[in-house]
Amino acid sequence: MQKRNTVLILGIIAFAIMIIAQVIIIRGGWKQVDEMLYLRYRSLSQEANISLRGSRSMVFDTVNYLLDYYTESVVKELPKITDDKELENKKEEIFEYFSTVLNKEQDLSQYLSEYFENQGAENEFTHRIVITNLEILGDDTLSIYRDPSFRERRPSRDFEGLAHSLTGSTSTILVNRFWFDRNNYALNFNYFIDLTFKRSMIFRELSASLGMSIFSILIVVMIFLYTYRNLMEEKRLSNLKTDFINNMTHELKTPLATITVAGKTLEMERIRTDESKILDTAKLIGKQSVHLNQLINMILEISMWERTEFQLDKKKIDVEEIMNDIVFSFRTGCGDCASLTEKYTFNGAKADIDLVYFTTLINNLLSNAVKYSEKESVINIEGEADNNNISIKIADNGIGISRSDQKHVFDKFYRASSGNIHKYKGLGLGLYYVKKIAVAHGGDVTVNSKPGKGSIFTVTIPY
Ligand code: ADP
């Protein structure tokens, strides 16, 4: 558990570092592209400005016409206003009118848009006109609005680099500062463009590296998850192996201890004189040796399967006949260990079966049904044949298997009752063996169980 948590925490830290590194790289890239686009569009707008030089007033023709017309009446109206409040309101109205006309009626945006397009650049920008000074020139000059930072009515043309300091943003470019000295008014304003498309353009520019970053993060996460899963699986297997070694030692020790005690018994004077005792002890030694031999053979066999292909000697066999034989021998072999009922509807089906392995398969399931039972064992065996498969169900009333254990009972060395490992003897190989045999016959085995109620093992084999 400790190791598992450490691996997880290390993985999460590595993942976080990787994400932070990628974010830093992308942010750096973003800034670079942002700056590059700003410089490109600033120089484009300046070029456009220069190319407009001779005809600059043309793009404001309509503006000037409307404002001239408007201010003619304003100039007459203003001297008549004596009330301060009314004058302030009038000033506001004049300012609003100028702003609206400037923003709506200028043709500079149209000109810039065409210029950008001709240069192969994007032209989805919005313009912004900011009045910095407005005076109405009647008999007296009346200041309508003056920006606190406004300096001179005729500014120098040098405004390179001003945009940054004016706007503090790389998305807004100051294209030009304009002034109009007309008969009735003096007007100064700045014309800005906002690069609305810039964000999507940067995305497009960075999409390749962004995609690569996300892709590499995904790959690393997948590799991590895969490695982590393998590590956990290895750990599970190693735990199973340790359990197996403990169980095997226990299993081997029992007959060995019996044989040792029997040997010591034979050394005793009073036993050697009693022939029937000698015979009993010899039988016991023989029985335990057979058991020991079976255990060793089973382990050897399993390890041999791992290295070589599973070889079956299949023959067409009447399934009902062989089931009757196996159950009969089991019943006789175990005495009254369980009450067994059988119900077959195989309809004379004959399947390709290896007699020895198939017998082992059914015997393993039957002996488990008896072994994993805490009350009197009741086993129902059902068999049927459909068009393609024969299926054999072995149902018991034993201790059952939890849902999480059901997933693993067919794994090598797996023992569900690992918390109580020596209560039921075993090596965790029986069901592994059952599964291997069923699969080698082209079939399968599944389990359905409820803890406390019992288990049903279903074997299917094609015929
Ligand atoms: P073993 O019996 O040697 O432990 P098996 O491979 O035969 O190994 O069984 C694996 C595990 O599945 C057992 O440890 C037991 O917990 C569970 N199991 C198998 N058959 C039954 C059954 N009929 N009822 C309840 N549990 C079973």
mmCIF file of N, CA and C in Angstrom, residues 395-444:
data_model
loop_
_atom_site.group_PDB
_atom_site.id
_atom_site.type_symbol
_atom_site.label_atom_id
_atom_site.label_comp_id
_atom_site.label_asym_id
_atom_site.label_seq_id
_atom_site.Cartn_x
_atom_site.Cartn_y
_atom_site.Cartn_z
ATOM 1 N N ALA A 395 -23.903 -26.699 -9.223
ATOM 2 C CA ALA A 395 -24.355 -25.720 -8.232
ATOM 3 C C ALA A 395 -24.219 -26.307 -6.835
ATOM 4 N N ASP A 396 -23.658 -25.484 -5.926
ATOM 5 C CA ASP A 396 -23.534 -25.986 -4.546
ATOM 6 C C ASP A 396 -24.195 -25.024 -3.580
ATOM 7 N N ASN A 397 -24.300 -25.442 -2.316
ATOM 8 C CA ASN A 397 -24.896 -24.580 -1.285
ATOM 9 C C ASN A 397 -23.816 -24.134 -0.300
ATOM 10 N N GLY A 398 -22.595 -23.950 -0.845
ATOM 11 C CA GLY A 398 -21.436 -23.660 0.002
ATOM 12 C C GLY A 398 -21.313 -22.202 0.437
ATOM 13 N N ILE A 399 -20.076 -21.817 0.777
ATOM 14 C CA ILE A 399 -19.852 -20.487 1.390
ATOM 15 C C ILE A 399 -19.969 -19.351 0.367
ATOM 16 N N GLY A 400 -19.893 -19.702 -0.925
ATOM 17 C CA GLY A 400 -20.025 -18.678 -1.968
ATOM 18 C C GLY A 400 -18.741 -17.874 -2.144
ATOM 19 N N ILE A 401 -18.740 -17.028 -3.168
ATOM 20 C CA ILE A 401 -17.538 -16.246 -3.500
ATOM 21 C C ILE A 401 -17.971 -14.791 -3.698
ATOM 22 N N SER A 402 -17.236 -13.862 -3.093
ATOM 23 C CA SER A 402 -17.616 -12.448 -3.236
ATOM 24 C C SER A 402 -17.411 -11.997 -4.690
ATOM 25 N N ARG A 403 -18.119 -10.889 -5.035
ATOM 26 C CA ARG A 403 -18.078 -10.413 -6.421
ATOM 27 C C ARG A 403 -16.639 -10.092 -6.861
ATOM 28 N N SER A 404 -15.867 -9.474 -5.945
ATOM 29 C CA SER A 404 -14.502 -9.089 -6.332
ATOM 30 C C SER A 404 -13.616 -10.328 -6.513
ATOM 31 N N ASP A 405 -13.862 -11.368 -5.694
ATOM 32 C CA ASP A 405 -13.064 -12.593 -5.838
ATOM 33 C C ASP A 405 -13.431 -13.368 -7.099
ATOM 34 N N GLN A 406 -14.707 -13.238 -7.508
ATOM 35 C CA GLN A 406 -15.152 -14.001 -8.694
ATOM 36 C C GLN A 406 -14.299 -13.686 -9.915
ATOM 37 N N LYS A 407 -13.813 -12.426 -9.953
ATOM 38 C CA LYS A 407 -13.005 -12.015 -11.121
ATOM 39 C C LYS A 407 -11.674 -12.765 -11.160
ATOM 40 N N HIS A 408 -11.215 -13.233 -10.013
ATOM 41 C CA HIS A 408 -9.852 -13.768 -9.954
ATOM 42 C C HIS A 408 -9.747 -15.256 -9.676
ATOM 43 N N VAL A 409 -10.875 -15.919 -9.325
ATOM 44 C CA VAL A 409 -10.745 -17.315 -8.870
ATOM 45 C C VAL A 409 -10.084 -18.243 -9.883
ATOM 46 N N PHE A 410 -10.131 -17.853 -11.175
ATOM 47 C CA PHE A 410 -9.513 -18.724 -12.188
ATOM 48 C C PHE A 410 -8.033 -18.383 -12.399
ATOM 49 N N ASP A 411 -7.533 -17.352 -11.676
ATOM 50 C CA ASP A 411 -6.117 -16.989 -11.809
ATOM 51 C C ASP A 411 -5.241 -18.021 -11.097
ATOM 52 N N LYS A 412 -4.019 -18.093 -11.617
ATOM 53 C CA LYS A 412 -3.083 -19.048 -11.020
ATOM 54 C C LYS A 412 -2.765 -18.626 -9.573
ATOM 55 N N PHE A 413 -2.771 -19.534 -8.678
ATOM 56 C CA PHE A 413 -2.436 -19.365 -7.249
ATOM 57 C C PHE A 413 -3.469 -18.579 -6.449
ATOM 58 N N TYR A 414 -4.551 -18.126 -7.127
ATOM 59 C CA TYR A 414 -5.498 -17.275 -6.392
ATOM 60 C C TYR A 414 -6.355 -18.089 -5.428
ATOM 61 N N ARG A 415 -6.440 -17.592 -4.207
ATOM 62 C CA ARG A 415 -7.291 -18.229 -3.205
ATOM 63 C C ARG A 415 -8.167 -17.150 -2.580
ATOM 64 N N ALA A 416 -9.464 -17.333 -2.703
ATOM 65 C CA ALA A 416 -10.366 -16.276 -2.239
ATOM 66 C C ALA A 416 -10.314 -16.122 -0.729
ATOM 67 N N SER A 417 -10.196 -17.225 -0.038
ATOM 68 C CA SER A 417 -10.211 -17.138 1.425
ATOM 69 C C SER A 417 -8.808 -16.884 1.959
ATOM 70 N N SER A 418 -8.109 -15.913 1.353
ATOM 71 C CA SER A 418 -6.707 -15.709 1.737
ATOM 72 C C SER A 418 -6.582 -15.214 3.178
ATOM 73 N N GLY A 419 -7.687 -14.562 3.676
ATOM 74 C CA GLY A 419 -7.621 -14.096 5.068
ATOM 75 C C GLY A 419 -7.596 -15.269 6.035
ATOM 76 N N ASN A 420 -8.096 -16.390 5.555
ATOM 77 C CA ASN A 420 -8.237 -17.553 6.428
ATOM 78 C C ASN A 420 -7.590 -18.738 5.716
ATOM 79 N N ILE A 421 -6.310 -18.527 5.367
ATOM 80 C CA ILE A 421 -5.690 -19.344 4.339
ATOM 81 C C ILE A 421 -5.621 -20.843 4.639
ATOM 82 N N HIS A 422 -5.488 -21.183 5.923
ATOM 83 C CA HIS A 422 -5.328 -22.611 6.211
ATOM 84 C C HIS A 422 -6.619 -23.309 6.622
ATOM 85 N N LYS A 423 -7.725 -22.566 6.640
ATOM 86 C CA LYS A 423 -8.994 -23.194 7.036
ATOM 87 C C LYS A 423 -9.406 -24.233 5.992
ATOM 88 N N TYR A 424 -9.332 -23.812 4.705
ATOM 89 C CA TYR A 424 -9.577 -24.763 3.618
ATOM 90 C C TYR A 424 -8.244 -24.990 2.940
ATOM 91 N N LYS A 425 -7.819 -26.249 2.889
ATOM 92 C CA LYS A 425 -6.505 -26.519 2.285
ATOM 93 C C LYS A 425 -6.563 -26.340 0.778
ATOM 94 N N GLY A 426 -5.469 -25.936 0.186
ATOM 95 C CA GLY A 426 -5.448 -25.805 -1.267
ATOM 96 C C GLY A 426 -4.268 -24.985 -1.735
ATOM 97 N N LEU A 427 -4.037 -25.034 -3.051
ATOM 98 C CA LEU A 427 -2.889 -24.321 -3.607
ATOM 99 C C LEU A 427 -3.314 -23.197 -4.555
ATOM 100 N N GLY A 428 -4.593 -23.053 -4.755
ATOM 101 C CA GLY A 428 -5.060 -22.011 -5.683
ATOM 102 C C GLY A 428 -4.806 -22.397 -7.126
ATOM 103 N N LEU A 429 -4.743 -23.710 -7.395
ATOM 104 C CA LEU A 429 -4.466 -24.159 -8.766
ATOM 105 C C LEU A 429 -5.650 -24.878 -9.408
ATOM 106 N N GLY A 430 -6.584 -25.372 -8.565
ATOM 107 C CA GLY A 430 -7.683 -26.199 -9.083
ATOM 108 C C GLY A 430 -8.488 -25.510 -10.175
ATOM 109 N N LEU A 431 -8.981 -24.291 -9.923
ATOM 110 C CA LEU A 431 -9.817 -23.603 -10.903
ATOM 111 C C LEU A 431 -9.000 -23.103 -12.090
ATOM 112 N N TYR A 432 -7.728 -22.795 -11.812
ATOM 113 C CA TYR A 432 -6.818 -22.399 -12.900
ATOM 114 C C TYR A 432 -6.725 -23.555 -13.900
ATOM 115 N N TYR A 433 -6.604 -24.734 -13.333
ATOM 116 C CA TYR A 433 -6.541 -25.964 -14.107
ATOM 117 C C TYR A 433 -7.846 -26.157 -14.886
ATOM 118 N N VAL A 434 -8.982 -25.967 -14.203
ATOM 119 C CA VAL A 434 -10.310 -26.119 -14.812
ATOM 120 C C VAL A 434 -10.442 -25.196 -16.029
ATOM 121 N N LYS A 435 -10.049 -23.939 -15.832
ATOM 122 C CA LYS A 435 -10.168 -22.954 -16.916
ATOM 123 C C LYS A 435 -9.307 -23.360 -18.105
ATOM 124 N N LYS A 436 -8.052 -23.754 -17.792
ATOM 125 C CA LYS A 436 -7.118 -24.144 -18.863
ATOM 126 C C LYS A 436 -7.695 -25.291 -19.684
ATOM 127 N N ILE A 437 -8.250 -26.279 -19.005
ATOM 128 C CA ILE A 437 -8.784 -27.465 -19.690
ATOM 129 C C ILE A 437 -9.988 -27.073 -20.555
ATOM 130 N N ALA A 438 -10.903 -26.260 -19.967
ATOM 131 C CA ALA A 438 -12.099 -25.856 -20.721
ATOM 132 C C ALA A 438 -11.690 -25.087 -21.974
ATOM 133 N N VAL A 439 -10.748 -24.140 -21.812
ATOM 134 C CA VAL A 439 -10.311 -23.325 -22.961
ATOM 135 C C VAL A 439 -9.613 -24.211 -24.002
ATOM 136 N N ALA A 440 -8.807 -25.174 -23.524
ATOM 137 C CA ALA A 440 -8.118 -26.064 -24.469
ATOM 138 C C ALA A 440 -9.112 -26.903 -25.269
ATOM 139 N N HIS A 441 -10.327 -27.102 -24.728
ATOM 140 C CA HIS A 441 -11.370 -27.822 -25.467
ATOM 141 C C HIS A 441 -12.169 -26.877 -26.361
ATOM 142 N N GLY A 442 -11.760 -25.605 -26.397
ATOM 143 C CA GLY A 442 -12.465 -24.610 -27.217
ATOM 144 C C GLY A 442 -13.662 -24.039 -26.487
ATOM 145 N N GLY A 443 -13.786 -24.305 -25.207
ATOM 146 C CA GLY A 443 -14.931 -23.824 -24.441
ATOM 147 C C GLY A 443 -14.520 -22.814 -23.383
ATOM 148 N N ASP A 444 -15.312 -22.781 -22.306
ATOM 149 C CA ASP A 444 -15.013 -21.805 -21.248
ATOM 150 C C ASP A 444 -15.675 -22.257 -19.949
#
